[in-house]
Short mmCIF file of C-alpha atoms and ligand atoms in Angstrom, two decimals:
data_model
loop_
_atom_site.label_atom_id
_atom_site.label_comp_id
_atom_site.label_asym_id
_atom_site.label_seq_id
_atom_site.Cartn_x
_atom_site.Cartn_y
_atom_site.Cartn_z
CA MET K 1 49.09 -114.56 -19.01
CA LYS K 2 49.45 -113.41 -15.85
CA ARG K 3 48.35 -109.94 -14.77
CA ARG K 4 50.44 -107.26 -14.67
CA VAL K 5 51.34 -105.92 -10.46
CA ALA K 6 52.77 -102.63 -9.70
CA ILE K 7 53.40 -102.30 -6.25
CA LEU K 8 53.63 -98.70 -4.73
CA ILE K 9 55.23 -97.87 -1.65
CA SER K 10 56.30 -95.56 1.14
CA GLY K 11 59.07 -97.85 3.29
CA ARG K 12 60.12 -100.79 4.66
CA GLY K 13 58.12 -102.51 2.12
CA SER K 14 57.63 -105.64 4.11
CA ASN K 15 53.76 -106.13 2.08
CA MET K 16 55.90 -106.18 -1.20
CA ALA K 17 58.64 -108.88 -0.10
CA ALA K 18 55.85 -111.44 0.72
CA LEU K 19 53.85 -110.47 -2.58
CA ILE K 20 57.24 -111.09 -4.53
CA GLU K 21 57.26 -114.19 -2.79
CA GLY K 22 53.73 -115.12 -3.30
CA ALA K 23 53.94 -113.83 -7.22
CA ARG K 24 57.31 -116.79 -7.64
CA ALA K 25 55.12 -119.90 -8.09
CA ASN K 26 54.68 -120.45 -11.45
CA SER K 27 50.83 -120.86 -10.73
CA PHE K 28 50.65 -118.05 -9.46
CA PRO K 29 47.84 -116.06 -11.53
CA ALA K 30 50.19 -112.65 -11.39
CA GLU K 31 53.76 -111.02 -11.86
CA ILE K 32 54.90 -108.06 -10.26
CA ALA K 33 55.94 -106.13 -12.95
CA LEU K 34 56.97 -102.89 -10.87
CA VAL K 35 58.33 -101.52 -7.74
CA ILE K 36 57.35 -97.30 -7.47
CA SER K 37 58.53 -95.21 -4.60
CA ASN K 38 56.90 -91.82 -3.70
CA LYS K 39 60.01 -91.79 -0.83
CA PRO K 40 63.40 -92.73 -3.01
CA ASP K 41 65.24 -93.38 0.48
CA ALA K 42 62.29 -96.16 0.77
CA ALA K 43 64.12 -99.05 2.07
CA GLY K 44 61.90 -101.65 0.18
CA LEU K 45 63.17 -100.29 -3.64
CA ALA K 46 66.60 -101.85 -2.32
CA LEU K 47 64.97 -104.77 -1.94
CA ALA K 48 62.77 -104.97 -4.36
CA LYS K 49 65.99 -104.75 -6.51
CA SER K 50 67.91 -107.47 -5.06
CA ASN K 51 65.06 -109.71 -6.44
CA GLY K 52 65.28 -108.54 -9.95
CA ILE K 53 62.03 -106.32 -9.97
CA THR K 54 61.65 -103.29 -11.54
CA THR K 55 61.80 -100.24 -10.52
CA LEU K 56 60.97 -96.28 -10.08
CA ALA K 57 61.39 -93.91 -7.12
CA ILE K 58 59.53 -90.37 -8.32
CA ASP K 59 60.30 -88.64 -5.60
CA SER K 60 56.85 -87.04 -4.80
CA LYS K 61 58.42 -83.42 -2.11
CA PRO K 62 59.21 -81.87 -5.34
CA PHE K 63 55.38 -81.41 -6.59
CA GLY K 64 54.20 -80.35 -3.26
CA LYS K 65 50.74 -79.76 -2.94
CA ASP K 66 49.53 -81.21 -6.18
CA ARG K 67 48.57 -84.62 -6.39
CA ALA K 68 47.85 -85.06 -9.43
CA ALA K 69 51.07 -84.09 -10.79
CA PHE K 70 52.74 -86.56 -9.41
CA GLU K 71 50.29 -88.99 -10.18
CA ALA K 72 50.59 -87.93 -14.06
CA VAL K 73 53.93 -89.12 -13.77
CA MET K 74 53.39 -92.42 -12.58
CA GLN K 75 50.26 -92.91 -14.01
CA SER K 76 53.03 -92.60 -17.23
CA ALA K 77 54.82 -95.59 -15.69
CA LEU K 78 52.37 -97.31 -15.33
CA ASP K 79 50.60 -97.03 -18.41
CA GLU K 80 54.33 -97.81 -19.81
CA HIS K 81 54.71 -101.26 -17.93
CA ARG K 82 50.96 -101.68 -19.30
CA ILE K 83 50.27 -102.86 -15.11
CA ASP K 84 46.52 -104.15 -15.30
CA LEU K 85 46.33 -103.89 -11.46
CA ILE K 86 48.49 -102.12 -8.53
CA CYS K 87 48.68 -102.74 -5.31
CA LEU K 88 49.14 -100.00 -2.36
CA GLY K 89 51.82 -101.62 0.32
CA GLY K 90 52.08 -99.37 2.93
CA PHE K 91 52.13 -96.53 0.44
CA MET K 92 51.52 -93.34 2.94
CA ARG K 93 50.13 -90.49 -0.28
CA LEU K 94 46.87 -89.54 0.17
CA LEU K 95 45.65 -90.28 -3.97
CA THR K 96 42.79 -87.98 -6.10
CA ASP K 97 39.74 -88.94 -6.76
CA ASP K 98 40.60 -89.12 -10.32
CA PHE K 99 43.24 -91.63 -10.13
CA VAL K 100 41.30 -93.88 -7.59
CA ASN K 101 38.19 -93.34 -9.75
CA ARG K 102 40.65 -94.76 -13.03
CA TRP K 103 41.56 -97.54 -11.06
CA THR K 104 38.18 -98.66 -9.89
CA GLY K 105 38.07 -102.40 -9.45
CA ARG K 106 42.07 -102.52 -9.72
CA MET K 107 43.41 -101.60 -6.55
CA LEU K 108 44.20 -103.13 -3.73
CA ASN K 109 45.24 -101.88 -0.22
CA ILE K 110 46.28 -103.41 2.97
CA HIS K 111 45.31 -101.73 6.02
CA PRO K 112 46.41 -103.47 9.87
CA SER K 113 43.14 -103.51 11.24
CA LEU K 114 39.57 -105.11 10.64
CA LEU K 115 37.96 -102.15 8.65
CA PRO K 116 35.47 -100.78 9.00
CA SER K 117 37.07 -100.27 12.82
CA PHE K 118 40.37 -98.15 13.01
CA ARG K 119 40.70 -96.85 9.88
CA GLY K 120 43.51 -94.16 9.35
CA LEU K 121 46.55 -93.61 11.41
CA ASP K 122 47.45 -95.18 14.84
CA PRO K 123 45.30 -98.75 13.86
CA HIS K 124 45.92 -100.95 16.81
CA GLY K 125 46.71 -97.92 19.24
CA GLN K 126 42.90 -97.41 18.58
CA ALA K 127 42.66 -100.85 18.89
CA LEU K 128 43.85 -101.56 22.15
CA ARG K 129 42.07 -98.40 23.64
CA ALA K 130 38.83 -99.42 22.01
CA GLY K 131 39.26 -102.77 23.64
CA VAL K 132 38.33 -105.43 21.16
CA LYS K 133 39.35 -109.05 21.92
CA ILE K 134 40.53 -109.37 17.96
CA SER K 135 42.11 -107.48 15.52
CA GLY K 136 43.97 -107.78 12.52
CA ALA K 137 43.87 -106.73 8.95
CA THR K 138 42.78 -106.09 6.10
CA VAL K 139 42.81 -106.57 2.76
CA HIS K 140 40.25 -104.10 0.21
CA PHE K 141 39.73 -102.18 -3.10
CA VAL K 142 40.30 -98.45 -3.39
CA THR K 143 37.72 -95.92 -3.30
CA PRO K 144 38.04 -92.55 -2.92
CA GLU K 145 37.31 -93.10 0.63
CA MET K 146 40.07 -94.03 3.35
CA ASP K 147 40.27 -97.58 4.60
CA ALA K 148 36.54 -97.51 3.05
CA GLY K 149 36.16 -99.97 -0.35
CA PRO K 150 35.31 -103.50 -0.65
CA ILE K 151 36.24 -106.00 1.23
CA VAL K 152 38.27 -109.05 -0.90
CA MET K 153 40.51 -110.94 2.73
CA GLN K 154 40.49 -110.48 6.35
CA GLY K 155 42.32 -112.54 8.57
CA ALA K 156 42.49 -112.42 12.53
CA VAL K 157 44.22 -112.26 16.09
CA ALA K 158 43.72 -112.31 19.65
CA VAL K 159 44.40 -109.14 21.46
CA GLN K 160 46.44 -110.44 23.90
CA ASP K 161 46.59 -108.91 27.49
CA GLY K 162 49.29 -107.01 28.14
CA ASP K 163 49.36 -106.36 24.17
CA THR K 164 51.47 -102.97 23.63
CA ALA K 165 50.90 -101.27 19.86
CA GLU K 166 53.84 -102.88 19.01
CA THR K 167 53.82 -106.05 19.66
CA LEU K 168 50.01 -106.21 18.86
CA ALA K 169 51.76 -104.74 15.25
CA ALA K 170 54.00 -108.13 14.85
CA ARG K 171 51.14 -110.46 15.62
CA VAL K 172 48.89 -108.32 12.54
CA LEU K 173 51.85 -108.00 10.39
CA ASP K 174 52.10 -111.86 10.29
CA ILE K 175 48.42 -112.18 9.09
CA GLU K 176 49.36 -109.22 6.65
CA HIS K 177 51.93 -111.07 4.86
CA ARG K 178 49.93 -114.07 4.31
CA ILE K 179 46.79 -112.49 3.17
CA TYR K 180 47.80 -110.04 0.90
CA PRO K 181 49.57 -112.92 -1.37
CA ALA K 182 46.19 -114.71 -1.51
CA ALA K 183 44.47 -111.69 -1.67
CA LEU K 184 45.81 -111.04 -4.58
CA LYS K 185 46.02 -114.25 -6.57
CA LEU K 186 41.64 -114.69 -5.89
CA VAL K 187 41.82 -111.19 -8.19
CA ALA K 188 43.79 -111.54 -10.45
CA SER K 189 42.37 -114.96 -10.82
CA GLY K 190 39.05 -113.49 -11.30
CA GLY K 191 38.04 -115.40 -8.45
CA ILE K 192 35.65 -112.68 -7.24
CA ARG K 193 32.64 -110.25 -8.40
CA ILE K 194 32.11 -106.45 -6.24
CA ASP K 195 28.76 -106.24 -5.59
CA GLY K 196 27.73 -102.69 -4.97
CA ASP K 197 30.10 -102.92 -1.76
CA VAL K 198 30.80 -105.91 -1.16
CA CYS K 199 32.74 -108.26 -2.95
CA VAL K 200 31.43 -112.01 -3.44
CA THR K 201 34.23 -114.99 -3.69
CA THR K 202 32.86 -117.25 -6.52
CA ASN K 203 33.53 -121.06 -5.42
CA ALA K 204 34.67 -120.38 -1.77
CA ASP K 205 35.32 -122.78 -0.04
CA ASN K 206 33.10 -123.43 3.31
CA VAL K 207 34.57 -121.71 5.68
CA SER K 208 34.58 -123.19 9.88
CA ASP K 209 36.83 -121.18 11.75
CA THR K 210 35.81 -119.19 14.99
CA LEU K 211 37.84 -117.68 16.90
CA ILE K 212 37.24 -117.10 20.20
CA VAL K 213 38.99 -114.45 22.89
CA PRO K 214 39.25 -114.95 25.96
CA ALA K 215 38.75 -118.55 25.76
CA ALA K 216 34.98 -119.91 26.76
CA VAL K 217 36.63 -122.41 28.33
C1 GAR V 301 51.51 -102.26 6.93
O1 GAR V 301 51.54 -102.53 8.43
C2 GAR V 301 50.37 -101.38 6.35
O2 GAR V 301 48.79 -102.13 7.02
C3 GAR V 301 50.01 -100.26 6.58
O3 GAR V 301 51.86 -99.63 6.92
C4 GAR V 301 52.47 -101.05 6.92
C5 GAR V 301 52.74 -100.50 5.84
O4 GAR V 301 54.59 -101.17 5.90
N1 GAR V 301 49.06 -99.74 6.11
C6 GAR V 301 48.27 -98.48 6.21
O5 GAR V 301 48.40 -98.35 7.89
C7 GAR V 301 46.78 -98.11 5.21
N2 GAR V 301 46.29 -97.36 5.99
P1 GAR V 301 55.16 -102.56 4.77
O6 GAR V 301 55.86 -101.13 4.45
O7 GAR V 301 56.45 -103.17 6.01
O8 GAR V 301 54.49 -103.48 4.30
#
């Protein structure tokens, strides 16, 4: 049985599109059953619709600061669609601890930095100001603390001299689109185990890739 996935978005939905594309394969252990946006005009909603995915706009604006009331509506939709796993894809609304705890071990997020570095806003600007030579993206389980939680998968890119937040973001976004479907596949197929704060990959291939920046010649 494929795991039923809901993707929560607020904007363009490029990670959502990568997940939809990845889940097309017959052998993929999950299906994208629902896309929810808290912004009715999110470009990602139309994109999901054009891919034949069931979509739902739940405008968060009228709920103001009442996050619990907004989440109650969202939870009913998730129940109605028998959702097993949630993927956050640029979902720009803070979730209450209650909602997050209800989905412990069943909700993933992607963040465009190598966590635990550069949480929160402007991660690429933070990375450039810190002068790191390697940056990347992280797929992690969601916990009440923002941009924290057991890490499922990370992908790295070299930071180039002359990079701006925009050029770095574009290269990291390519990595995001590769690792999010791969991480969902791993989780949905039962290929990981959460051990405290750490995600352990069962049957991981030995990885020996090295990225040295600038190249050590
Ligand atoms: C992505 O870069 C994602 O990593 C980031 O928002 C963007 C959404 O783009 N998420 C965060 O910063 C979460 N803290 P998308 O709508 O094209 O997927």
